[in-house]
Structure formats: structure tokens, C-alpha cells
CSV table of C-alpha atoms in Angstrom, one decimal:
chain,number,residue,atom,x,y,z
F,1,UNK,CA,-20.8,-17.6,-2.0
F,2,UNK,CA,-21.6,-14.1,-3.3
F,3,UNK,CA,-21.6,-12.5,-6.7
F,4,UNK,CA,-19.3,-9.5,-7.4
F,5,UNK,CA,-21.0,-6.2,-7.2
F,6,UNK,CA,-21.4,-4.2,-10.4
F,7,UNK,CA,-19.4,-1.0,-10.7
F,8,UNK,CA,-21.3,2.0,-9.3
F,9,UNK,CA,-18.8,4.9,-9.7
F,10,UNK,CA,-18.9,5.4,-5.9
F,11,UNK,CA,-15.5,5.7,-4.1
F,12,UNK,CA,-16.7,3.3,-1.3
F,13,UNK,CA,-17.3,0.5,-3.7
F,14,UNK,CA,-14.8,-2.2,-4.8
F,15,UNK,CA,-14.3,-0.8,-8.3
F,16,UNK,CA,-12.6,2.4,-9.2
F,17,UNK,CA,-14.8,5.3,-9.8
F,18,UNK,CA,-14.4,5.3,-13.6
F,19,UNK,CA,-15.3,1.6,-14.3
F,20,UNK,CA,-18.6,1.0,-16.0
F,21,UNK,CA,-20.5,-1.4,-18.3
F,22,UNK,CA,-20.7,-0.4,-21.9
F,23,UNK,CA,-23.9,-0.9,-24.0
F,24,UNK,CA,-22.4,-4.2,-25.3
F,25,UNK,CA,-22.0,-5.4,-21.7
F,26,UNK,CA,-18.2,-5.3,-21.3
F,27,UNK,CA,-16.4,-3.4,-18.7
F,28,UNK,CA,-14.6,-0.2,-19.6
F,29,UNK,CA,-12.1,1.8,-17.5
F,30,UNK,CA,-12.3,5.6,-18.1
F,31,UNK,CA,-14.0,5.0,-21.4
F,32,UNK,CA,-11.6,2.3,-22.7
F,33,UNK,CA,-13.1,-1.2,-23.1
F,34,UNK,CA,-11.2,-4.0,-21.5
F,35,UNK,CA,-11.2,-6.0,-24.7
F,36,UNK,CA,-9.2,-3.2,-26.3
F,37,UNK,CA,-6.7,-3.3,-23.4
F,38,UNK,CA,-6.4,-7.1,-23.5
F,39,UNK,CA,-6.0,-7.0,-27.3
F,40,UNK,CA,-3.3,-4.3,-27.2
F,41,UNK,CA,-1.4,-5.3,-24.1
F,42,UNK,CA,-2.3,-8.9,-23.4
F,43,UNK,CA,-3.2,-10.5,-20.1
F,44,UNK,CA,-2.7,-10.7,-17.2
F,45,UNK,CA,-2.6,-6.9,-17.0
F,46,UNK,CA,-2.9,-4.5,-14.2
F,47,UNK,CA,-5.2,-1.6,-15.2
F,48,UNK,CA,-4.8,1.6,-13.2
F,49,UNK,CA,-7.5,4.3,-13.1
F,50,UNK,CA,-5.3,7.4,-12.9
F,51,UNK,CA,-8.0,9.9,-12.1
F,52,UNK,CA,-9.4,7.7,-9.4
F,53,UNK,CA,-6.0,7.2,-7.7
F,54,UNK,CA,-5.2,10.9,-7.9
F,55,UNK,CA,-8.6,11.8,-6.4
F,56,UNK,CA,-8.0,9.4,-3.5
F,57,UNK,CA,-4.6,11.0,-2.8
F,58,UNK,CA,-6.1,14.5,-3.0
F,59,UNK,CA,-8.8,13.5,-0.6
F,60,UNK,CA,-6.2,12.6,2.0
F,61,UNK,CA,-4.2,15.8,1.5
F,62,UNK,CA,-7.3,18.0,1.7
F,63,UNK,CA,-8.6,16.2,4.8
F,64,UNK,CA,-5.3,16.4,6.7
F,65,UNK,CA,-4.7,20.1,5.7
F,66,UNK,CA,-8.2,21.0,7.0
F,67,UNK,CA,-8.0,19.1,10.2
F,68,UNK,CA,-4.6,20.3,11.2
F,69,UNK,CA,-4.7,23.9,10.0
F,70,UNK,CA,-5.5,25.1,13.6
F,71,UNK,CA,-2.5,23.1,14.9
F,72,UNK,CA,1.0,22.9,13.3
F,73,UNK,CA,-0.1,21.5,9.9
F,74,UNK,CA,0.3,18.1,8.4
F,75,UNK,CA,2.0,16.1,5.6
F,76,UNK,CA,0.8,13.1,3.7
F,77,UNK,CA,3.4,10.6,2.6
F,78,UNK,CA,2.3,8.1,0.0
F,79,UNK,CA,3.5,4.6,1.1
F,80,UNK,CA,5.5,3.5,-2.0
F,81,UNK,CA,5.6,-0.1,-0.8
F,82,UNK,CA,2.0,-0.5,-1.8
F,83,UNK,CA,2.9,0.2,-5.5
F,84,UNK,CA,5.4,2.6,-6.9
F,85,UNK,CA,6.5,3.7,-10.4
F,86,UNK,CA,7.9,6.9,-11.8
F,87,UNK,CA,4.4,7.9,-13.1
F,88,UNK,CA,2.8,7.2,-9.7
F,89,UNK,CA,5.5,9.2,-7.9
F,90,UNK,CA,4.9,12.2,-10.2
F,91,UNK,CA,1.2,12.0,-9.7
F,92,UNK,CA,1.5,11.9,-5.9
F,93,UNK,CA,3.9,14.8,-5.9
F,94,UNK,CA,1.6,16.9,-8.1
F,95,UNK,CA,-1.3,16.2,-5.7
F,96,UNK,CA,0.8,17.6,-2.8
F,97,UNK,CA,1.9,14.3,-1.3
F,98,UNK,CA,5.4,13.2,-0.3
F,99,UNK,CA,6.8,9.7,-0.8
F,100,UNK,CA,7.6,7.1,1.9
F,101,UNK,CA,10.3,4.7,0.7
F,102,UNK,CA,11.6,1.5,2.3
F,103,UNK,CA,14.5,0.6,0.0
F,104,UNK,CA,17.1,2.0,-2.3
F,105,UNK,CA,14.9,1.0,-5.3
F,106,UNK,CA,11.9,2.9,-4.0
F,107,UNK,CA,14.0,5.9,-3.1
F,108,UNK,CA,15.7,6.0,-6.5
F,109,UNK,CA,12.3,5.5,-8.3
F,110,UNK,CA,10.9,8.6,-6.6
F,111,UNK,CA,14.1,10.6,-7.3
F,112,UNK,CA,14.1,9.5,-10.9
F,113,UNK,CA,10.5,10.8,-11.2
F,114,UNK,CA,11.7,14.3,-10.1
F,115,UNK,CA,10.5,14.2,-6.5
F,116,UNK,CA,13.0,16.2,-4.4
F,117,UNK,CA,14.7,14.3,-1.6
F,118,UNK,CA,13.2,16.8,0.9
F,119,UNK,CA,9.9,15.2,0.1
F,120,UNK,CA,11.0,11.6,0.5
F,121,UNK,CA,11.3,9.6,3.8
F,122,UNK,CA,13.4,6.4,4.3
F,123,UNK,CA,12.1,3.5,6.3
F,124,UNK,CA,13.4,0.0,6.9
F,125,UNK,CA,14.5,-2.3,9.8
F,126,UNK,CA,17.8,-3.3,8.2
F,127,UNK,CA,19.0,-0.4,6.1
F,128,UNK,CA,22.2,-0.7,4.1
F,129,UNK,CA,25.0,1.8,4.3
F,130,UNK,CA,24.2,2.6,0.6
F,131,UNK,CA,20.6,3.3,1.4
F,132,UNK,CA,21.5,5.7,4.3
F,133,UNK,CA,24.2,7.4,2.2
F,134,UNK,CA,21.7,8.0,-0.7
F,135,UNK,CA,19.2,9.4,1.7
F,136,UNK,CA,21.7,11.9,3.1
F,137,UNK,CA,23.0,12.8,-0.3
F,138,UNK,CA,19.6,13.6,-1.7
F,139,UNK,CA,18.6,15.6,1.4
F,140,UNK,CA,15.9,13.2,2.5
F,141,UNK,CA,13.2,14.5,4.8
F,142,UNK,CA,14.0,12.0,7.5
F,143,UNK,CA,15.5,8.5,8.2
F,144,UNK,CA,13.4,6.4,10.5
F,145,UNK,CA,15.6,4.7,13.0
F,146,UNK,CA,14.3,1.2,13.8
F,147,UNK,CA,16.9,-0.2,16.3
F,148,UNK,CA,19.6,0.8,18.7
F,149,UNK,CA,22.5,-0.4,16.5
F,150,UNK,CA,21.1,1.7,13.7
F,151,UNK,CA,21.7,4.9,15.6
F,152,UNK,CA,25.5,4.6,15.4
F,153,UNK,CA,25.3,3.3,11.8
F,154,UNK,CA,23.4,6.5,10.7
F,155,UNK,CA,25.7,8.7,12.8
F,156,UNK,CA,28.9,7.1,11.3
F,157,UNK,CA,27.7,7.7,7.8
F,158,UNK,CA,26.6,11.3,8.6
F,159,UNK,CA,29.9,12.1,10.2
F,160,UNK,CA,31.8,10.8,7.1
F,161,UNK,CA,29.5,13.0,4.9
F,162,UNK,CA,30.1,16.0,7.1
F,163,UNK,CA,26.4,16.5,7.8
F,164,UNK,CA,23.7,15.9,10.4
F,165,UNK,CA,21.1,13.2,9.7
F,166,UNK,CA,17.5,14.1,10.3
F,167,UNK,CA,16.0,11.1,12.1
F,168,UNK,CA,12.7,9.8,13.5
F,169,UNK,CA,12.5,7.0,16.1
F,170,UNK,CA,10.0,4.2,15.3
F,171,UNK,CA,8.1,3.3,18.4
F,172,UNK,CA,6.5,0.0,19.3
F,173,UNK,CA,3.6,1.3,21.3
F,174,UNK,CA,1.7,-1.9,22.0
F,175,UNK,CA,-1.3,-0.6,20.1
F,176,UNK,CA,-1.9,-2.9,17.1
F,177,UNK,CA,-4.5,-3.6,14.6
F,178,UNK,CA,-5.0,-5.2,11.2
F,179,UNK,CA,-6.6,-8.1,9.4
F,180,UNK,CA,-3.8,-10.7,9.9
F,181,UNK,CA,-0.9,-11.3,12.3
F,182,UNK,CA,1.6,-10.7,9.6
F,183,UNK,CA,0.3,-7.1,9.1
F,184,UNK,CA,0.0,-6.1,12.7
F,185,UNK,CA,3.2,-4.2,13.4
F,186,UNK,CA,3.1,-2.6,16.9
F,187,UNK,CA,3.0,-5.6,19.2
F,188,UNK,CA,6.2,-6.5,21.1
F,189,UNK,CA,7.1,-9.8,19.4
F,190,UNK,CA,7.9,-8.6,15.9
F,191,UNK,CA,10.8,-7.0,14.0
F,192,UNK,CA,9.8,-3.4,13.8
F,193,UNK,CA,10.5,-0.5,16.1
F,194,UNK,CA,11.7,0.2,19.6
F,195,UNK,CA,9.6,-0.7,22.6
F,196,UNK,CA,8.1,2.0,24.8
F,197,UNK,CA,7.3,-0.6,27.4
F,198,UNK,CA,10.8,-1.9,27.9
F,199,UNK,CA,12.4,1.6,27.7
F,200,UNK,CA,14.3,0.9,24.4
F,201,UNK,CA,12.5,3.8,22.7
F,202,UNK,CA,13.4,6.2,25.5
F,203,UNK,CA,17.0,5.0,25.4
F,204,UNK,CA,17.1,5.6,21.6
F,205,UNK,CA,15.7,9.1,22.1
F,206,UNK,CA,18.4,10.0,24.7
F,207,UNK,CA,21.2,8.5,22.6
F,208,UNK,CA,20.2,10.4,19.4
F,209,UNK,CA,19.7,13.7,21.3
F,210,UNK,CA,23.2,13.4,22.6
F,211,UNK,CA,24.8,12.6,19.2
F,212,UNK,CA,26.0,15.7,17.3
F,213,UNK,CA,25.8,13.8,14.0
F,214,UNK,CA,22.1,13.3,14.4
F,215,UNK,CA,19.1,15.6,14.5
F,216,UNK,CA,16.1,14.1,16.3
F,217,UNK,CA,13.1,15.7,14.6
F,218,UNK,CA,10.3,13.1,15.0
F,219,UNK,CA,8.6,10.0,16.4
F,220,UNK,CA,7.0,7.4,14.2
F,221,UNK,CA,4.3,4.8,14.8
F,222,UNK,CA,2.7,2.2,12.5
F,223,UNK,CA,0.1,-0.1,14.1
F,224,UNK,CA,-0.8,-2.4,11.2
F,225,UNK,CA,-2.6,-2.6,7.9
F,226,UNK,CA,-6.1,-3.0,6.4
F,227,UNK,CA,-7.6,-1.2,9.4
F,228,UNK,CA,-11.3,-0.4,9.0
F,229,UNK,CA,-11.8,1.7,12.2
F,230,UNK,CA,-10.3,4.9,13.5
F,231,UNK,CA,-10.1,4.1,17.2
F,232,UNK,CA,-6.7,2.3,17.1
F,233,UNK,CA,-5.1,5.3,15.4
F,234,UNK,CA,-6.3,7.7,18.2
F,235,UNK,CA,-5.0,5.3,20.8
F,236,UNK,CA,-1.6,5.0,19.1
F,237,UNK,CA,-1.5,8.8,18.6
F,238,UNK,CA,-1.9,9.3,22.4
F,239,UNK,CA,0.8,6.7,23.1
F,240,UNK,CA,3.3,8.5,20.7
F,241,UNK,CA,2.4,11.9,22.2
F,242,UNK,CA,3.0,10.6,25.7
F,243,UNK,CA,6.6,9.7,24.6
F,244,UNK,CA,7.0,13.1,23.1
F,245,UNK,CA,5.9,14.6,26.5
F,246,UNK,CA,8.4,12.4,28.3
F,247,UNK,CA,11.2,13.6,26.0
F,248,UNK,CA,10.2,17.2,26.7
F,249,UNK,CA,10.6,16.5,30.4
F,250,UNK,CA,14.1,15.5,29.6
F,251,UNK,CA,14.8,18.7,27.8
F,252,UNK,CA,14.5,17.1,24.4
F,253,UNK,CA,12.1,18.9,22.0
F,254,UNK,CA,10.6,16.8,19.2
F,255,UNK,CA,8.7,18.8,16.6
F,256,UNK,CA,7.1,16.1,14.4
F,257,UNK,CA,5.2,12.9,14.8
F,258,UNK,CA,4.3,10.4,12.0
F,259,UNK,CA,1.2,8.3,12.8
F,260,UNK,CA,1.8,5.8,10.0
F,261,UNK,CA,-0.6,4.3,7.6
F,262,UNK,CA,-2.6,1.1,7.4
F,263,UNK,CA,-6.0,2.6,6.4
F,264,UNK,CA,-8.2,-0.2,5.0
F,265,UNK,CA,-10.3,-0.7,1.9
F,266,UNK,CA,-13.2,-2.9,0.8
F,267,UNK,CA,-12.1,-5.9,-1.2
F,268,UNK,CA,-15.6,-7.4,-1.3
F,269,UNK,CA,-19.1,-6.4,-0.3
F,270,UNK,CA,-18.6,-8.3,2.9
F,271,UNK,CA,-16.1,-5.8,4.1
F,272,UNK,CA,-17.2,-2.8,6.2
F,273,UNK,CA,-17.0,0.6,4.6
F,274,UNK,CA,-14.0,2.3,6.1
F,275,UNK,CA,-14.2,5.8,7.5
F,276,UNK,CA,-13.5,8.6,5.0
F,277,UNK,CA,-10.2,10.4,5.1
F,278,UNK,CA,-12.0,13.3,6.8
F,279,UNK,CA,-13.0,11.1,9.7
F,280,UNK,CA,-9.5,9.6,10.2
F,281,UNK,CA,-8.1,13.1,10.0
F,282,UNK,CA,-10.6,14.5,12.5
F,283,UNK,CA,-9.9,11.7,15.0
F,284,UNK,CA,-6.1,12.2,14.8
F,285,UNK,CA,-6.4,16.0,15.1
F,286,UNK,CA,-8.7,15.6,18.2
F,287,UNK,CA,-6.1,13.3,19.8
F,288,UNK,CA,-3.3,15.9,19.2
F,289,UNK,CA,-5.5,18.8,20.3
F,290,UNK,CA,-6.4,17.1,23.5
F,291,UNK,CA,-2.8,16.2,24.3
F,292,UNK,CA,-1.6,19.7,23.6
F,293,UNK,CA,-4.2,21.1,26.0
F,294,UNK,CA,-3.2,18.6,28.7
F,295,UNK,CA,0.6,19.1,28.5
F,296,UNK,CA,0.9,22.7,27.4
F,297,UNK,CA,3.4,21.7,24.7
F,298,UNK,CA,3.5,23.2,21.3
F,299,UNK,CA,1.6,21.1,18.8
F,300,UNK,CA,3.8,18.9,16.6
F,301,UNK,CA,3.6,18.8,12.8
F,302,UNK,CA,1.8,15.5,12.0
F,303,UNK,CA,2.3,13.2,9.1
F,304,UNK,CA,0.6,10.0,7.9
F,305,UNK,CA,1.4,7.3,5.3
F,306,UNK,CA,-1.6,6.0,3.4
F,307,UNK,CA,-0.8,3.6,0.5
F,308,UNK,CA,-3.3,0.9,0.2
F,309,UNK,CA,-6.3,3.3,0.5
F,310,UNK,CA,-5.0,5.3,-2.4
F,311,UNK,CA,-3.9,2.7,-4.9
F,312,UNK,CA,-5.7,-0.5,-4.1
F,313,UNK,CA,-9.2,0.5,-5.3
F,314,UNK,CA,-7.8,2.3,-8.3
F,315,UNK,CA,-6.5,-0.8,-9.9
F,316,UNK,CA,-7.9,-4.1,-11.3
F,317,UNK,CA,-6.2,-7.1,-12.8
F,318,UNK,CA,-7.5,-8.4,-16.1
F,319,UNK,CA,-7.1,-12.2,-16.8
F,320,UNK,CA,-8.0,-14.6,-19.6
F,321,UNK,CA,-10.0,-17.7,-18.6
F,322,UNK,CA,-8.4,-21.1,-19.6
F,323,UNK,CA,-9.3,-24.5,-18.1
F,324,UNK,CA,-12.7,-24.9,-16.4
F,325,UNK,CA,-13.5,-28.0,-14.3
F,326,UNK,CA,-16.2,-29.0,-11.9
F,327,UNK,CA,-15.1,-30.7,-8.6
F,328,UNK,CA,-17.1,-32.5,-6.0
F,329,UNK,CA,-16.3,-31.3,-2.4
F,330,UNK,CA,-17.7,-32.1,1.1
F,331,UNK,CA,-19.6,-28.9,1.0
F,332,UNK,CA,-21.0,-29.4,-2.5
F,333,UNK,CA,-19.9,-28.9,-6.1
F,334,UNK,CA,-17.4,-26.3,-6.9
F,335,UNK,CA,-16.2,-25.0,-10.3
F,336,UNK,CA,-12.5,-24.3,-10.7
F,337,UNK,CA,-11.9,-21.5,-13.2
F,338,UNK,CA,-8.2,-21.2,-14.2
F,339,UNK,CA,-6.7,-18.0,-15.4
F,340,UNK,CA,-3.4,-17.0,-17.0
F,341,UNK,CA,-1.9,-15.5,-13.9
F,342,UNK,CA,-2.1,-16.3,-10.2
F,343,UNK,CA,0.0,-16.0,-7.1
F,344,UNK,CA,2.9,-14.4,-9.1
F,345,UNK,CA,0.7,-11.4,-9.7
F,346,UNK,CA,-1.3,-11.4,-6.4
F,347,UNK,CA,0.3,-13.2,-3.5
F,348,UNK,CA,-2.1,-12.0,-0.9
F,349,UNK,CA,-4.7,-14.8,-1.1
F,350,UNK,CA,-2.0,-17.4,-0.7
F,351,UNK,CA,-0.1,-15.5,2.0
F,352,UNK,CA,-2.9,-14.0,4.1
F,353,UNK,CA,-6.0,-15.8,2.9
F,354,UNK,CA,-7.1,-12.5,1.5
F,355,UNK,CA,-10.6,-12.3,-0.1
F,356,UNK,CA,-11.3,-10.9,-3.5
F,357,UNK,CA,-14.1,-11.0,-6.0
F,358,UNK,CA,-14.4,-11.1,-9.8
F,359,UNK,CA,-16.7,-10.3,-12.8
F,360,UNK,CA,-16.9,-11.5,-16.3
F,361,UNK,CA,-15.5,-8.5,-18.1
F,362,UNK,CA,-15.8,-9.0,-21.8
F,363,UNK,CA,-19.6,-9.5,-22.1
F,364,UNK,CA,-22.8,-9.9,-20.3
F,365,UNK,CA,-23.3,-13.6,-19.5
F,366,UNK,CA,-26.7,-15.2,-18.7
F,367,UNK,CA,-27.4,-18.5,-17.2
F,368,UNK,CA,-27.3,-20.2,-13.8
F,369,UNK,CA,-24.5,-19.1,-11.5
F,370,UNK,CA,-22.2,-21.6,-10.0
F,371,UNK,CA,-20.0,-21.6,-6.9
F,372,UNK,CA,-16.5,-20.9,-8.4
F,373,UNK,CA,-13.0,-20.7,-7.2
F,374,UNK,CA,-10.7,-18.7,-9.5
F,375,UNK,CA,-7.2,-20.2,-9.5
F,376,UNK,CA,-3.9,-19.5,-11.2
F,377,UNK,CA,-1.6,-21.6,-13.4
F,378,UNK,CA,1.2,-22.2,-10.8
F,379,UNK,CA,2.2,-25.5,-9.5
F,380,UNK,CA,0.7,-24.9,-6.0
F,381,UNK,CA,-2.7,-26.0,-4.7
F,382,UNK,CA,-2.8,-22.7,-2.8
F,383,UNK,CA,-2.5,-20.7,-6.0
F,384,UNK,CA,-5.9,-19.1,-5.5
F,385,UNK,CA,-6.9,-15.7,-7.0
F,386,UNK,CA,-10.5,-15.6,-5.6
F,387,UNK,CA,-11.6,-18.2,-3.0
F,388,UNK,CA,-15.4,-18.1,-3.6
F,389,UNK,CA,-17.5,-16.2,-6.1
F,390,UNK,CA,-20.7,-16.8,-7.9
F,391,UNK,CA,-20.1,-16.7,-11.7
F,392,UNK,CA,-22.3,-17.5,-14.7
F,393,UNK,CA,-21.3,-20.0,-17.3
F,394,UNK,CA,-17.9,-19.2,-18.7
F,395,UNK,CA,-15.8,-20.3,-21.7
F,396,UNK,CA,-12.1,-20.4,-22.4
F,397,UNK,CA,-11.1,-17.0,-23.7
F,398,UNK,CA,-13.5,-15.0,-21.5
F,399,UNK,CA,-12.0,-12.1,-19.6
F,400,UNK,CA,-12.2,-11.9,-15.8
F,401,UNK,CA,-11.6,-8.7,-13.9
F,402,UNK,CA,-10.5,-8.8,-10.3
F,403,UNK,CA,-10.8,-5.4,-8.5
F,404,UNK,CA,-8.8,-3.8,-5.7
F,405,UNK,CA,-5.5,-5.2,-6.7
F,406,UNK,CA,-3.4,-2.0,-6.7
F,407,UNK,CA,-1.7,-2.6,-3.4
F,408,UNK,CA,0.8,-5.4,-3.0
F,409,UNK,CA,-0.1,-7.1,-6.3
F,410,UNK,CA,2.6,-5.9,-8.6
F,411,UNK,CA,4.9,-4.8,-5.8
F,412,UNK,CA,4.9,-8.3,-4.3
F,413,UNK,CA,4.9,-10.0,-7.7
F,414,UNK,CA,7.3,-12.8,-8.5
F,415,UNK,CA,8.6,-14.9,-11.4
F,416,UNK,CA,7.5,-18.2,-9.8
F,417,UNK,CA,7.5,-20.9,-12.5
F,418,UNK,CA,9.4,-18.3,-14.5
F,419,UNK,CA,6.2,-16.4,-15.4
F,420,UNK,CA,7.0,-12.8,-16.5
F,421,UNK,CA,5.3,-10.2,-14.3
F,422,UNK,CA,2.4,-8.4,-15.9
F,423,UNK,CA,2.6,-4.8,-17.0
F,424,UNK,CA,0.7,-1.9,-15.7
F,425,UNK,CA,-1.5,0.1,-18.0
F,426,UNK,CA,-2.7,3.6,-16.9
F,427,UNK,CA,-6.1,4.7,-18.2
F,428,UNK,CA,-7.5,8.3,-18.2
F,429,UNK,CA,-10.1,10.1,-20.3
F,430,UNK,CA,-10.4,7.5,-22.9
F,431,UNK,CA,-6.7,7.0,-23.4
F,432,UNK,CA,-4.3,4.3,-22.1
F,433,UNK,CA,-0.6,3.9,-21.8
F,434,UNK,CA,1.9,1.5,-20.3
F,435,UNK,CA,3.6,2.9,-17.2
F,436,UNK,CA,5.4,-0.4,-16.3
F,437,UNK,CA,6.0,-2.7,-19.3
F,438,UNK,CA,5.3,-6.4,-19.2
F,439,UNK,CA,8.3,-8.5,-18.5
F,440,UNK,CA,9.3,-11.1,-21.1
F,441,UNK,CA,11.0,-14.5,-21.0
F,442,UNK,CA,13.9,-12.7,-22.7
F,443,UNK,CA,14.2,-10.4,-19.7
F,444,UNK,CA,14.5,-13.4,-17.4
F,445,UNK,CA,17.0,-15.2,-19.6
F,446,UNK,CA,19.1,-12.0,-19.8
F,447,UNK,CA,19.7,-12.4,-16.1
F,448,UNK,CA,20.8,-16.0,-16.4
F,449,UNK,CA,24.6,-15.9,-17.1
F,450,UNK,CA,24.8,-19.6,-17.5
């Protein structure tokens, strides 16, 4: 059992850089007290520190530009699956990032924000004809081919449109990493990519190169998520570059490689501090430089896809405390603190056993701390927000803040038990605004045609 750390303003902490305690003891984000946000927008509410998120995006862009300037340059694609809205898409574009989409909804969100198609990529293991058609119509930077049948699907749609589709091949390299089996994505027994070991990847490359409706521009690799060390990325980069060298030996020139995302963050003080973007970029550039020297090939243009590392630490979720009860367990007493949200606004603790922490946000609270479990209001015993945290005496109506909820909170949110999904409030320089409004019961009933 550990208490949550207080905000420090440091980017390697668990709170966004602009979270601080006020003189009255409550938390404020970019100068806006959380009681003001709760009073104006209700709870649960996601609070997004805009300046912090943009600074993290800028750090990735600057690091990759510097590391790859001696080679063929680099691009950074923000992984929209982590959390995407029109405001976020605009911020990322203004910071020089492109957008990685994995559905028609994500693609249309980026387009509606004014991001040109040439700065948007399309992923997915089961793309619809409509998604591929939209990607071609908007001039998407690339479509990542994930299976052999998809090759002909993309080619058919490109022929009908009278164009050539720019494609990447997603490789299953056998290099995998991440905090949970569900988020390790480069081993053989899973749904993504084409295996290098079995030769499926090589077959895909040959088929695409021979198809006049397709333009093979790149190779793609993604080894997992919540990765807190750089070694796996270097190993995966070498595996991808080996395939590129094989293709060159077949007379097939591939000018780009995408080395994916998965860069981890700290959710609690128990997590290791991940390498800075500069370190990841240095490791990737070293792997590319070494391979270029060994093979004599021209360096490829390299891209990466950070998402979690940009948005997760920039957002917190604000809850209101309700029922509090003390329970006897085999390992000692535990206090259950119920809040007005739960697994519908953060599925990760139930799905992955993910660990979070929490602070009392509306006041300084004195008194003996107790071993607490923060739980939601859903009809599931696994509806846990924070598994274990030391909290002082609480009362119904107190506010709890849970940090590092920007990635896969709102984007994996649901209407379980018909709870409306919370809104997202952006805060910057003492001002706040809604960038995604809170759903209402009326919104849900409007979908029910009886």
C-alpha cells in the first residue's frame, strides 16, 4: 500500500506538469481549481492539460528530427487510438505530428479537424471497403496492409478509383514487449501482421511489388505497449531492416520504415522512469545507421507512433466520493471508497489489472491513512479504479483525482449500466473549455428506436 505522490511539475512524475496544490490545499490544473471544474462540468470528468500534452508531442518531434537529421529524416505519427478528438488532432498537427488512425471514425475525426489526408495513416487488421476508399479519396499517407487477403482488397478498390494505393506491410518480427499479454503484438500467435518467420511477410512484399494498383513504400512493426526500456525497439528495428535488405536483394526498393509505438509511462511511483524521447530516438537512429553501414543501402525515412506517452500523463479523471465502507479481509482491513464512475470510464484495471493511484483533490485532509480500494458504481466486483492506495479519512462529496488516464480511458469508455460517458475538459493558462461534451441519458435514449 502506497500513498499517491504529490504533483511536482516534473514530466517524469505521474501528474501533468501544470498540476499543483493551491494555498487552500485543493488541486488545480493550469491555474484552475478542480472544485471549479467539478462545479461547472460535473463528475466524473476527464481533465486534459493542453500545454503538457503539446509539450510531450513536441519533445518526440524534436528528438526524432535531431536523431535522424544525418539520415533520411523522420516523422512522428500520434496514435489516435489512445485518445482522439478534433482539438487533439489540431494540436498534434500544429506541433508537427501526423495522425495514425485505425478506423473510419478516427480518420474522419482527423480530417474534420483540418488535418490533410497526406498526414494521416490508416491501420487495422480488418479494414472495411469504406475505410480503404476514404483513405484513398483523402490522399492518405499510407495504408498498412495486415494480411494476404487485404492485398487484393486494397488493389481492387484502388483500381476502381483509378489510382495506386500507397501501402506498408505490417511485419510480425517475433520481437515483443509490453506489460500484459493482450498488449504484446509481435509474437506469432495473435491477430496482427504477417510473419517474417513463416515467409508470409516476404510473400506479401512480392505480391504487392508485382501489383500495378499498389505502391509499396514501407514496412511497419509494432511490438507492444507500455514498454519502459529501449532495447526491444532496437531489436525490432534490426529485424525490420533485415527484411528491407532482403527485399532490396529481390530488386524491390522500400524507402520507409515505421517502427511503431508502445512507449510506456509511469502510472504509480512503483513504475520505472521510462527513457526520455531523446534516448528512444538515439537508440533507433543507431540501429538504422549500423544497418545502413553494413548493407550499403540508402537510409530509409523512419516514423514512429507514440500515443500513450503523449496523452496519458496529460490527463486526470476527477470523481466524487460516495459510499465508504470498511471490509475485513484475509490480509487485514480494507476500506472501499466508491466513486461516481468506474470501469465505464477506465476499463484498464478490470481488463489488464492496471495499477493507478489517487489523491484527495478538493482539500488537504489530515488523519490516519487507511488501506483503500477505489471502486466504481457498476454491477461488477471487478469494477476497480485503484486497487490499493493509502488515503486519509474521507467523506461523501470529497473529490478524488486519478492521474495518467489520458490513454485508453475515454477511448475505451462504454455505457455499461447505461452510464453516460464523461466529458473531456481542456485546461490551459487559467481557462478551461469542453472539447468533448458529457453524454446524457437523452443521448442514449435517442439511439433507442423502441
